[in-house]
Tab-separated table of C-alpha atoms in Angstrom:
chain	number	residue	atom	x	y	z
A	1194	MET	CA	-106.003	-107.524	-35.067
A	1195	GLU	CA	-108.688	-107.528	-37.664
A	1196	GLN	CA	-109.541	-111.170	-37.445
A	1197	ALA	CA	-109.845	-110.874	-33.429
A	1198	ARG	CA	-113.232	-108.627	-34.074
A	1199	TRP	CA	-113.300	-107.264	-30.603
A	1200	LYS	CA	-115.362	-103.944	-29.633
A	1201	LEU	CA	-112.981	-101.903	-27.311
A	1202	GLY	CA	-114.586	-99.841	-25.020
A	1203	ALA	CA	-113.419	-96.363	-24.054
A	1204	ASP	CA	-111.099	-97.289	-21.236
A	1205	GLU	CA	-109.831	-100.579	-23.296
A	1206	SER	CA	-108.866	-98.355	-26.340
A	1207	PHE	CA	-106.828	-95.538	-24.011
A	1208	VAL	CA	-104.859	-98.175	-23.209
A	1209	LEU	CA	-104.683	-100.885	-26.085
A	1210	GLY	CA	-105.353	-98.280	-28.601
A	1211	PRO	CA	-102.038	-97.049	-29.040
A	1212	ALA	CA	-100.527	-100.803	-28.636
A	1213	ILE	CA	-102.798	-101.950	-31.584
A	1214	ARG	CA	-101.474	-99.389	-33.733
A	1215	LEU	CA	-98.145	-100.113	-33.368
A	1216	CYS	CA	-98.535	-103.486	-33.796
A	1217	GLY	CA	-100.426	-103.388	-37.109
A	1218	GLN	CA	-97.088	-101.308	-38.510
A	1219	SER	CA	-94.413	-103.105	-40.609
A	1220	GLY	CA	-90.761	-102.375	-41.323
A	1221	ALA	CA	-89.419	-102.704	-38.134
A	1222	ALA	CA	-85.503	-102.902	-37.610
A	1223	GLU	CA	-84.877	-106.963	-37.903
A	1224	GLU	CA	-83.210	-106.468	-34.053
A	1225	HIS	CA	-86.589	-105.120	-32.654
A	1226	ARG	CA	-88.663	-107.751	-34.241
A	1227	HIS	CA	-88.700	-110.264	-32.537
A	1228	MET	CA	-89.362	-108.531	-29.432
A	1229	ARG	CA	-92.618	-106.511	-31.118
A	1230	THR	CA	-93.759	-109.981	-32.278
A	1231	TRP	CA	-93.628	-111.295	-28.794
A	1232	PHE	CA	-95.070	-107.867	-27.526
A	1233	CYS	CA	-97.911	-107.875	-29.701
A	1234	HIS	CA	-98.934	-111.043	-28.898
A	1235	ALA	CA	-99.487	-110.410	-25.738
A	1236	ILE	CA	-101.409	-107.344	-26.579
A	1237	ALA	CA	-103.560	-109.524	-28.599
A	1238	ILE	CA	-104.275	-111.912	-25.654
A	1239	LEU	CA	-104.877	-108.633	-23.468
A	1240	GLY	CA	-107.130	-106.943	-25.468
A	1241	ALA	CA	-109.021	-109.846	-25.975
A	1242	LEU	CA	-109.814	-110.746	-22.515
A	1243	ALA	CA	-110.374	-106.691	-21.530
A	1244	ALA	CA	-112.385	-106.072	-24.516
A	1245	LEU	CA	-115.248	-108.999	-23.719
A	1246	PRO	CA	-118.530	-107.394	-23.153
A	1247	VAL	CA	-119.209	-105.984	-19.810
A	1248	SER	CA	-123.120	-106.700	-20.337
A	1249	ALA	CA	-122.811	-109.980	-19.228
A	1250	ASN	CA	-125.377	-112.724	-20.859
A	1251	ASP	CA	-127.313	-113.725	-17.748
A	1252	ASP	CA	-128.023	-117.205	-19.174
A	1253	VAL	CA	-124.626	-117.948	-20.004
A	1254	ARG	CA	-123.261	-116.635	-16.749
A	1255	GLU	CA	-126.054	-118.724	-15.146
A	1256	ARG	CA	-125.361	-121.931	-16.601
A	1257	SER	CA	-121.454	-120.781	-15.656
A	1258	ILE	CA	-121.540	-120.404	-12.485
A	1259	ALA	CA	-123.535	-123.882	-11.769
A	1260	ALA	CA	-121.181	-125.541	-14.462
A	1261	VAL	CA	-118.173	-124.392	-11.566
A	1262	ASP	CA	-120.314	-125.242	-8.819
A	1263	ALA	CA	-121.174	-128.827	-9.919
A	1264	ILE	CA	-117.742	-129.918	-10.885
A	1265	GLU	CA	-116.478	-128.296	-7.463
A	1266	GLN	CA	-119.351	-130.236	-5.644
A	1267	ARG	CA	-118.886	-133.270	-7.580
A	1268	ASP	CA	-122.204	-134.093	-8.585
A	1269	ALA	CA	-121.282	-136.047	-11.267
A	1270	GLU	CA	-125.055	-136.634	-12.750
A	1271	LYS	CA	-124.999	-132.890	-13.208
A	1272	VAL	CA	-121.582	-132.583	-14.806
A	1273	ALA	CA	-122.557	-135.621	-16.897
A	1274	ALA	CA	-125.667	-133.712	-18.346
A	1275	ILE	CA	-123.959	-130.468	-19.727
A	1276	ILE	CA	-120.468	-131.333	-20.949
A	1277	ALA	CA	-120.189	-132.209	-24.637
A	1278	PRO	CA	-118.582	-135.075	-26.260
A	1279	ASP	CA	-115.371	-133.316	-26.972
A	1280	PHE	CA	-115.082	-131.412	-23.429
A	1281	VAL	CA	-111.335	-130.909	-22.202
A	1282	ALA	CA	-111.142	-129.849	-18.542
A	1283	ILE	CA	-107.257	-127.916	-17.486
A	1284	ASN	CA	-106.711	-127.303	-13.742
A	1285	THR	CA	-104.037	-124.968	-12.136
A	1286	ARG	CA	-101.710	-128.063	-12.651
A	1287	GLY	CA	-101.942	-128.368	-16.248
A	1288	ASP	CA	-103.562	-131.773	-16.105
A	1289	LEU	CA	-106.426	-132.572	-18.688
A	1290	ARG	CA	-109.681	-134.680	-18.639
A	1291	ASP	CA	-112.021	-135.356	-20.997
A	1292	GLY	CA	-115.555	-135.945	-20.338
A	1293	GLU	CA	-115.875	-139.226	-19.450
A	1294	GLU	CA	-112.554	-139.663	-17.330
A	1295	LEU	CA	-114.020	-136.147	-15.327
A	1296	VAL	CA	-117.198	-138.027	-14.393
A	1297	THR	CA	-115.696	-141.049	-13.361
A	1298	SER	CA	-113.460	-139.425	-11.036
A	1299	LEU	CA	-116.433	-137.436	-9.825
A	1300	ARG	CA	-118.831	-140.556	-9.288
A	1301	ASN	CA	-115.247	-142.073	-7.525
A	1302	TRP	CA	-114.568	-139.438	-5.186
A	1303	PRO	CA	-114.610	-141.203	-1.804
A	1304	PHE	CA	-114.246	-138.301	0.685
A	1305	GLU	CA	-116.860	-136.514	2.096
A	1306	ARG	CA	-118.622	-133.520	-0.333
A	1307	ARG	CA	-118.878	-130.368	1.273
A	1308	PRO	CA	-120.806	-127.447	1.373
A	1309	ALA	CA	-120.681	-124.850	-1.386
A	1310	PRO	CA	-118.460	-122.201	-0.515
A	1311	LEU	CA	-119.002	-118.535	-0.398
A	1312	ARG	CA	-117.935	-117.102	-3.776
A	1313	ILE	CA	-117.831	-113.455	-4.873
A	1314	TRP	CA	-117.841	-113.563	-8.699
A	1315	THR	CA	-115.861	-110.549	-10.345
A	1316	GLN	CA	-114.468	-109.421	-13.913
A	1317	VAL	CA	-117.303	-111.274	-15.758
A	1318	ARG	CA	-116.530	-110.915	-19.476
A	1319	ILE	CA	-118.819	-113.518	-21.257
A	1320	ARG	CA	-118.386	-113.406	-25.654
A	1321	GLU	CA	-121.346	-114.667	-27.923
A	1322	SER	CA	-121.920	-116.186	-31.072
A	1323	GLU	CA	-124.353	-118.008	-33.155
A	1324	THR	CA	-122.795	-121.585	-32.025
A	1325	GLY	CA	-121.380	-121.070	-28.832
A	1326	ALA	CA	-119.774	-118.284	-25.986
A	1327	THR	CA	-116.888	-118.447	-23.712
A	1328	PHE	CA	-117.248	-117.335	-20.052
A	1329	VAL	CA	-114.116	-115.631	-18.320
A	1330	ALA	CA	-114.549	-114.417	-14.765
A	1331	ARG	CA	-112.342	-114.740	-11.339
A	1332	SER	CA	-114.497	-116.524	-8.220
A	1333	GLN	CA	-113.230	-114.870	-4.739
A	1334	VAL	CA	-113.685	-117.581	-1.969
A	1335	VAL	CA	-113.840	-116.368	1.192
A	1336	ALA	CA	-114.586	-116.851	5.107
A	1337	GLU	CA	-117.379	-116.044	6.840
A	1338	GLY	CA	-117.339	-113.822	9.361
A	1339	GLU	CA	-117.611	-109.969	9.828
A	1340	ASP	CA	-113.968	-109.967	9.273
A	1341	ALA	CA	-114.782	-111.778	5.632
A	1342	GLN	CA	-111.649	-111.480	3.370
A	1343	ALA	CA	-110.734	-113.269	0.358
A	1344	ILE	CA	-109.273	-116.455	0.984
A	1345	HIS	CA	-108.183	-116.872	-2.273
A	1346	SER	CA	-109.501	-116.501	-5.788
A	1347	THR	CA	-109.273	-118.876	-9.166
A	1348	LEU	CA	-109.559	-117.431	-12.606
A	1349	TYR	CA	-112.036	-119.549	-14.608
A	1350	THR	CA	-112.622	-119.745	-18.382
A	1351	LEU	CA	-115.561	-121.758	-19.558
A	1352	ARG	CA	-116.425	-122.721	-23.515
A	1353	TRP	CA	-120.143	-123.243	-24.641
A	1354	THR	CA	-121.145	-125.419	-27.977
A	1355	ARG	CA	-125.016	-124.497	-28.746
A	1356	ASP	CA	-126.903	-126.579	-31.647
A	1357	ALA	CA	-130.163	-127.843	-31.241
A	1358	ASP	CA	-130.449	-129.673	-28.149
A	1359	GLY	CA	-128.954	-126.683	-26.867
A	1360	TRP	CA	-125.719	-125.711	-24.728
A	1361	GLN	CA	-123.358	-128.065	-23.920
A	1362	LEU	CA	-120.002	-127.599	-21.625
A	1363	SER	CA	-116.932	-128.189	-24.123
A	1364	GLY	CA	-114.131	-126.232	-22.578
A	1365	TYR	CA	-113.253	-125.737	-18.473
A	1366	GLN	CA	-110.230	-124.431	-17.026
A	1367	SER	CA	-109.356	-123.023	-13.276
A	1368	VAL	CA	-105.914	-121.377	-12.320
A	1369	ARG	CA	-105.848	-120.429	-8.428
A	1370	MET	CA	-104.656	-117.461	-8.074
A	1371	PRO	CA	-103.233	-117.176	-4.123
A	1372	ALA	CA	-103.220	-114.413	-2.132
A	1373	LEU	CA	-99.284	-112.791	-2.114
A	1374	PRO	CA	-97.549	-113.912	0.636
A	1375	ASP	CA	-94.827	-111.908	2.173
A	1376	ILE	CA	-91.154	-112.704	0.738
A	1377	VAL	CA	-88.857	-112.883	4.148
A	1378	THR	CA	-85.053	-113.863	4.243
A	1379	VAL	CA	-83.833	-116.863	6.517
A	1380	ARG	CA	-80.461	-117.176	7.631
A	1381	SER	CA	-78.636	-120.451	7.648
A	1382	GLY	CA	-75.350	-120.700	8.601
A	1383	GLU	CA	-73.498	-118.444	5.674
A	1384	LEU	CA	-76.679	-118.267	3.492
A	1385	ASN	CA	-79.231	-116.119	3.072
A	1386	LEU	CA	-82.495	-118.425	2.506
A	1387	LYS	CA	-86.002	-116.836	1.236
A	1388	ALA	CA	-89.455	-117.924	2.707
A	1389	MET	CA	-92.772	-117.164	1.596
A	1390	VAL	CA	-94.605	-116.223	4.461
A	1391	TYR	CA	-98.895	-116.310	4.949
A	1392	ARG	CA	-100.409	-114.355	8.046
A	1393	PRO	CA	-103.848	-115.408	9.113
A	1394	GLN	CA	-106.653	-112.804	9.837
A	1395	GLY	CA	-107.012	-111.543	13.301
A	1396	LYS	CA	-104.534	-110.883	16.145
A	1397	GLY	CA	-101.955	-113.283	17.347
A	1398	PRO	CA	-100.277	-114.775	19.125
A	1399	PHE	CA	-100.628	-117.414	16.065
A	1400	PRO	CA	-99.884	-121.168	15.686
A	1401	VAL	CA	-97.559	-121.458	13.148
A	1402	VAL	CA	-97.061	-124.570	10.072
A	1403	VAL	CA	-93.644	-124.696	9.308
A	1404	TYR	CA	-94.032	-126.804	5.400
A	1405	ALA	CA	-91.041	-128.310	4.185
A	1406	HIS	CA	-91.386	-128.650	0.541
A	1407	GLY	CA	-89.816	-131.954	-1.083
A	1408	ASN	CA	-87.406	-132.221	-3.947
A	1409	GLU	CA	-88.766	-129.772	-6.423
A	1410	PRO	CA	-86.607	-127.538	-8.327
A	1411	ASP	CA	-88.969	-124.075	-7.421
A	1412	PRO	CA	-91.298	-124.813	-4.572
A	1413	THR	CA	-93.164	-121.583	-5.376
A	1414	SER	CA	-96.515	-122.881	-6.581
A	1415	LEU	CA	-96.521	-125.831	-3.841
A	1416	PHE	CA	-96.366	-122.794	-1.239
A	1417	GLU	CA	-98.905	-121.038	-3.275
A	1418	SER	CA	-101.496	-124.006	-3.213
A	1419	VAL	CA	-100.632	-124.913	0.930
A	1420	GLY	CA	-100.361	-121.213	2.454
A	1421	PRO	CA	-103.287	-120.042	2.176
A	1422	ALA	CA	-105.522	-123.065	2.906
A	1423	ILE	CA	-103.424	-123.486	6.192
A	1424	ALA	CA	-103.409	-120.152	7.260
A	1425	ALA	CA	-107.159	-119.879	6.860
A	1426	ARG	CA	-107.491	-121.743	9.760
A	1427	GLY	CA	-105.720	-119.525	11.823
A	1428	TYR	CA	-102.092	-120.842	11.359
A	1429	TYR	CA	-99.217	-118.422	10.587
A	1430	VAL	CA	-97.325	-120.395	7.306
A	1431	ILE	CA	-93.973	-120.740	6.564
A	1432	GLY	CA	-92.394	-122.237	3.556
A	1433	VAL	CA	-88.459	-121.657	3.200
A	1434	HIS	CA	-87.088	-122.258	-0.035
A	1435	ARG	CA	-84.028	-124.089	1.182
A	1436	ARG	CA	-80.726	-123.774	-0.511
A	1437	GLY	CA	-80.504	-124.795	-4.122
A	1438	SER	CA	-84.489	-124.371	-4.617
A	1439	GLY	CA	-86.464	-121.599	-6.421
A	1440	LEU	CA	-85.972	-118.435	-4.267
A	1441	SER	CA	-82.786	-119.644	-2.844
A	1442	ALA	CA	-81.269	-121.549	-5.863
A	1443	ASP	CA	-78.556	-118.699	-5.804
A	1444	GLN	CA	-77.471	-120.076	-2.691
A	1445	ALA	CA	-76.143	-123.790	-3.491
A	1446	PRO	CA	-76.064	-126.539	-6.423
A	1447	ASN	CA	-80.134	-127.768	-6.798
A	1448	LEU	CA	-80.359	-131.335	-4.233
A	1449	LEU	CA	-82.489	-132.592	-7.758
A	1450	ALA	CA	-79.679	-131.765	-10.421
A	1451	GLN	CA	-77.166	-133.261	-8.053
A	1452	LEU	CA	-78.920	-136.551	-7.122
A	1453	THR	CA	-80.160	-137.034	-11.091
A	1454	GLU	CA	-76.210	-136.587	-12.102
A	1455	ILE	CA	-74.843	-139.087	-9.288
A	1456	GLN	CA	-77.785	-141.602	-10.201
A	1457	LYS	CA	-76.131	-141.502	-13.738
A	1458	ASN	CA	-72.838	-141.758	-13.257
A	1459	GLU	CA	-72.483	-143.926	-9.478
A	1460	GLY	CA	-75.758	-145.676	-9.501
A	1461	ASP	CA	-78.860	-145.785	-6.893
A	1462	ALA	CA	-77.021	-146.885	-3.848
A	1463	ALA	CA	-74.471	-143.915	-4.232
A	1464	ARG	CA	-77.742	-141.546	-4.727
A	1465	ALA	CA	-79.270	-142.965	-1.807
A	1466	GLN	CA	-76.553	-142.167	0.596
A	1467	PHE	CA	-76.443	-138.726	-1.011
A	1468	ALA	CA	-79.877	-138.036	-0.164
A	1469	ILE	CA	-79.881	-139.448	3.560
A	1470	ALA	CA	-76.541	-136.852	3.737
A	1471	GLN	CA	-77.920	-133.847	2.600
A	1472	LEU	CA	-81.461	-134.084	4.013
A	1473	GLU	CA	-80.390	-135.027	7.459
A	1474	GLY	CA	-77.376	-132.328	7.328
A	1475	PRO	CA	-77.750	-129.017	5.231
A	1476	GLN	CA	-81.203	-129.642	4.391
A	1477	LEU	CA	-82.296	-129.803	7.713
A	1478	ASP	CA	-80.226	-127.267	8.906
A	1479	ASP	CA	-82.349	-124.733	6.589
A	1480	LEU	CA	-85.844	-126.554	8.202
A	1481	ALA	CA	-83.839	-125.652	11.828
A	1482	ALA	CA	-83.313	-121.938	10.832
A	1483	ALA	CA	-87.115	-121.465	9.715
A	1484	ILE	CA	-88.302	-123.186	12.917
A	1485	ALA	CA	-86.058	-121.009	15.008
A	1486	MET	CA	-86.893	-117.719	13.089
A	1487	ALA	CA	-90.494	-118.369	13.795
A	1488	ALA	CA	-89.897	-118.898	17.563
A	1489	SER	CA	-88.419	-115.430	17.781
A	1490	HIS	CA	-91.358	-113.764	15.858
A	1491	PRO	CA	-93.353	-111.580	18.356
A	1492	GLU	CA	-96.511	-112.838	16.495
A	1493	ILE	CA	-96.239	-116.356	17.195
A	1494	GLU	CA	-97.253	-118.744	20.154
A	1495	ARG	CA	-93.707	-120.354	20.752
A	1496	LYS	CA	-95.611	-123.505	22.019
A	1497	ARG	CA	-97.832	-124.600	18.962
A	1498	ILE	CA	-94.881	-124.709	16.224
A	1499	PHE	CA	-95.191	-127.531	14.122
A	1500	VAL	CA	-93.759	-129.237	10.995
A	1501	ILE	CA	-95.462	-130.498	8.442
A	1502	GLY	CA	-93.778	-131.546	4.725
A	1503	ASN	CA	-94.468	-133.950	1.519
A	1504	SER	CA	-91.884	-136.451	-0.330
A	1505	PHE	CA	-88.694	-135.282	0.612
A	1506	GLY	CA	-90.220	-133.048	3.240
A	1507	GLY	CA	-91.853	-135.750	4.871
A	1508	VAL	CA	-88.634	-136.934	5.317
A	1509	LEU	CA	-87.116	-133.688	6.856
A	1510	ALA	CA	-90.766	-133.598	9.336
A	1511	LEU	CA	-89.491	-136.869	10.724
A	1512	LEU	CA	-85.839	-136.003	11.043
A	1513	ALA	CA	-86.947	-132.617	12.158
A	1514	ALA	CA	-88.888	-134.509	15.079
A	1515	GLU	CA	-86.040	-136.597	16.154
A	1516	ARG	CA	-84.126	-133.487	16.638
A	1517	GLY	CA	-86.873	-132.010	18.455
A	1518	LEU	CA	-85.830	-128.331	17.407
A	1519	GLY	CA	-88.356	-127.072	19.584
A	1520	LEU	CA	-91.403	-128.249	18.208
A	1521	LYS	CA	-94.857	-129.481	19.278
A	1522	GLY	CA	-95.448	-131.852	16.618
A	1523	ALA	CA	-94.764	-133.018	13.181
A	1524	ALA	CA	-96.757	-134.177	10.398
A	1525	ASP	CA	-94.807	-136.790	7.536
A	1526	PHE	CA	-96.679	-136.884	4.100
A	1527	ALA	CA	-95.196	-139.466	1.768
A	1528	GLY	CA	-91.856	-139.073	3.248
A	1529	SER	CA	-89.578	-141.664	1.397
A	1530	ALA	CA	-92.791	-143.344	-0.737
A	1531	MET	CA	-90.489	-143.006	-4.182
A	1532	ASN	CA	-87.312	-144.417	-2.208
A	1533	TRP	CA	-88.727	-146.847	0.141
A	1534	GLU	CA	-88.850	-150.097	-1.765
A	1535	GLY	CA	-85.584	-149.486	-3.591
A	1536	SER	CA	-83.415	-148.374	-0.780
A	1537	ALA	CA	-82.552	-150.035	2.292
A	1538	LEU	CA	-80.860	-146.998	3.106
A	1539	PHE	CA	-83.668	-144.967	3.370
A	1540	ARG	CA	-85.525	-148.041	5.252
A	1541	GLU	CA	-83.392	-148.082	7.519
A	1542	ARG	CA	-83.025	-144.158	8.317
A	1543	MET	CA	-86.673	-143.617	8.473
A	1544	ARG	CA	-87.107	-146.191	11.137
A	1545	GLU	CA	-84.128	-144.677	13.202
A	1546	ALA	CA	-85.953	-141.649	13.038
A	1547	ALA	CA	-88.942	-142.755	14.189
A	1548	ARG	CA	-87.643	-144.954	17.044
A	1549	ASN	CA	-85.531	-141.316	18.179
A	1550	ALA	CA	-88.461	-139.316	17.705
A	1551	ARG	CA	-89.078	-136.665	20.843
A	1552	ILE	CA	-92.307	-135.156	19.564
A	1553	PRO	CA	-96.003	-136.691	18.569
A	1554	ILE	CA	-96.174	-137.761	14.787
A	1555	PHE	CA	-98.413	-137.646	12.087
A	1556	LEU	CA	-98.035	-140.587	9.694
A	1557	GLY	CA	-99.984	-140.178	6.222
A	1558	GLN	CA	-100.841	-141.078	2.444
A	1559	ALA	CA	-102.883	-141.514	-0.196
A	1560	ALA	CA	-103.630	-145.074	-0.874
A	1561	ASN	CA	-102.813	-144.715	-4.331
A	1562	ASP	CA	-98.841	-143.196	-3.700
A	1563	PHE	CA	-95.722	-144.656	-5.084
A	1564	SER	CA	-95.764	-146.661	-1.812
A	1565	THR	CA	-97.572	-146.737	1.029
A	1566	GLN	CA	-94.964	-149.114	3.194
A	1567	PRO	CA	-93.421	-145.675	4.570
A	1568	THR	CA	-97.010	-145.584	6.429
A	1569	ILE	CA	-97.823	-148.818	7.645
A	1570	GLU	CA	-94.139	-149.745	8.624
A	1571	LEU	CA	-93.704	-146.822	10.426
A	1572	ALA	CA	-96.367	-146.893	12.030
A	1573	LYS	CA	-95.080	-150.161	13.453
A	1574	GLU	CA	-91.918	-148.400	14.691
A	1575	LEU	CA	-93.421	-145.482	16.675
A	1576	ALA	CA	-95.817	-148.080	18.435
A	1577	ALA	CA	-93.190	-150.801	19.363
A	1578	SER	CA	-90.850	-147.348	20.669
A	1579	GLY	CA	-93.827	-146.329	22.644
A	1580	LYS	CA	-93.964	-143.067	20.590
A	1581	PRO	CA	-97.165	-141.147	20.395
A	1582	TYR	CA	-98.244	-140.970	17.147
A	1583	ARG	CA	-101.390	-141.388	14.513
A	1584	ALA	CA	-100.883	-143.246	10.958
A	1585	ARG	CA	-103.451	-143.295	8.220
A	1586	VAL	CA	-103.898	-144.297	4.327
A	1587	PHE	CA	-105.942	-141.977	3.104
A	1588	PRO	CA	-108.376	-143.125	0.013
A	1589	THR	CA	-107.317	-142.811	-3.116
A	1590	TYR	CA	-106.614	-139.009	-4.119
A	1591	GLY	CA	-106.491	-138.340	-8.045
A	1592	ILE	CA	-105.677	-140.448	-11.216
A	1593	GLY	CA	-102.276	-142.763	-10.626
A	1594	PRO	CA	-99.126	-142.526	-8.182
A	1595	VAL	CA	-98.614	-138.895	-9.335
A	1596	ASP	CA	-101.381	-137.054	-7.843
A	1597	GLY	CA	-101.185	-139.439	-5.004
A	1598	HIS	CA	-97.959	-138.124	-4.115
A	1599	GLY	CA	-99.072	-134.778	-3.691
A	1600	PHE	CA	-101.987	-135.368	-1.718
A	1601	GLY	CA	-100.451	-133.907	1.366
A	1602	ILE	CA	-99.809	-130.590	-0.656
A	1603	HIS	CA	-103.032	-130.548	-2.940
A	1604	GLY	CA	-105.234	-132.210	-0.152
A	1605	VAL	CA	-105.303	-130.185	2.937
A	1606	ASP	CA	-108.717	-129.237	2.610
A	1607	LEU	CA	-109.282	-133.192	3.458
A	1608	TRP	CA	-106.665	-133.940	5.843
A	1609	PHE	CA	-105.848	-130.560	8.161
A	1610	ASP	CA	-108.439	-131.153	10.445
A	1611	GLU	CA	-107.583	-134.643	11.265
A	1612	VAL	CA	-104.043	-133.903	11.237
A	1613	MET	CA	-104.177	-130.964	14.036
A	1614	GLY	CA	-107.062	-132.182	15.621
A	1615	PHE	CA	-104.342	-134.576	16.721
A	1616	LEU	CA	-100.677	-132.734	16.676
A	1617	ASP	CA	-102.441	-129.561	17.990
A	1618	PRO	CA	-106.079	-130.545	19.965
A	1619	PRO	CA	-107.489	-127.894	22.450
A	1620	PRO	CA	-106.887	-128.428	26.017
A	1621	ALA	CA	-109.355	-130.062	27.837
A	1622	ASN	CA	-111.108	-127.256	29.671
A	1623	HIS	CA	-111.213	-126.004	26.506
A	1624	ASP	CA	-114.539	-123.688	25.777
A	1625	PRO	CA	-115.526	-123.986	22.395
A	1626	LEU	CA	-117.930	-121.560	22.323
A	1627	SER	CA	-115.457	-118.533	23.488
A	1628	GLY	CA	-113.261	-118.974	20.371
A	1629	GLN	CA	-109.910	-118.451	22.691
A	1630	ARG	CA	-107.453	-121.146	23.615
A	1631	LEU	CA	-108.039	-121.451	27.816
A	1632	ARG	CA	-104.478	-120.894	29.436
A	1633	LEU	CA	-103.826	-122.343	32.344
A	1634	LYS	CA	-100.805	-123.588	34.466
A	1635	SER	CA	-101.303	-126.754	34.940
A	1636	ILE	CA	-103.176	-129.208	32.135
A	1637	LYS	CA	-104.071	-132.804	32.510
A	1638	SER	CA	-102.178	-135.013	29.870
A	1639	VAL	CA	-104.804	-136.507	27.209
A	1640	SER	CA	-104.163	-140.205	25.788
A	1641	ILE	CA	-102.952	-139.894	21.658
A	1642	PRO	CA	-104.765	-142.461	19.535
A	1643	ARG	CA	-102.469	-145.161	18.195
A	1644	LEU	CA	-103.343	-147.017	14.888
């Protein structure tokens, strides 16, 4: 621990001192040596973070907060003025971006720049040296109002270098620390599935969004992204881990693993056939079970239950719209975008579901998704069938088709108002100043815009 050169304060020494002394010992038994090595590495990291001086340097603090705001508000010129030539940025998803790539993406940002959010900075730690400084702090984004509470928090690490020309930002890392969800059990047939639940502020009953994950082996991080963002807008959010995935991995084989094996042994057509059978069968049953659970919850407004899904989850949203399931509306983001061009089976099953839809549907994708034909073609199908819908191909999101395909997950702030404004519009006689939805026995129908 000598090479770390951290000065421990009294609080940190009480906790870390004995551990540091343990790590300094030698001659441990062979069977414990690997565990001790892992433990000591962890202690080294914790000690480094905990021992950063609490007396933060005002200059580094102000520069770091200004840099966070500049990057998140897409101020390309300000960012370009402070980053070093060897700058590297890493975000929650693990993407790496050099300075030129980051500035280019900020300048090309196609969406409206939003006002800076209300932030509370906590746990600020700064370490300075002769040539640079490291800033580590947590920023809580809060909802405005008398009952303001944290929506989510982010852990930032910024590294600065200093030379004759002044300070330059050489490293930027952001790790989203979402609100912790409640974990509940959803009974689907004979299976006990787990679901992550995010509750909005205030008193119910609440409208609810049941979000359908895609083909991820573990959708935990997906729900951590969409859950707090949607709950902050007053919607109860339920994210069920369908059979074989994430918290429900012990309930059945994982679908992605099954599809990979079938494709390897039997080819693309067999894979598509099996995928469709699973999606319209047991996978949709799991989603239906979560919807039924939501409808029975005392805090839920039963006439305002919605399904939103991305990728395979978008396919499930469309299949749920075909079945009805007591839903008010459904949003399909990027459903079948990765299968549309290569599978006639997927194309026809999606078209059939659109023709049979019983509720309003929002179709959405980013322009740089793997294929935008699902949104374009299904919109035509819905229009020809006289179904209520809205469809939109949003501007390019991120870099490349992988980022574009995840727009329904990571772009909640950019699509939510438009999607729910269509699926869940206020009644015609709603008083926006009251903050309440008026409950009347009869409400006139309103026309639904089409593509």
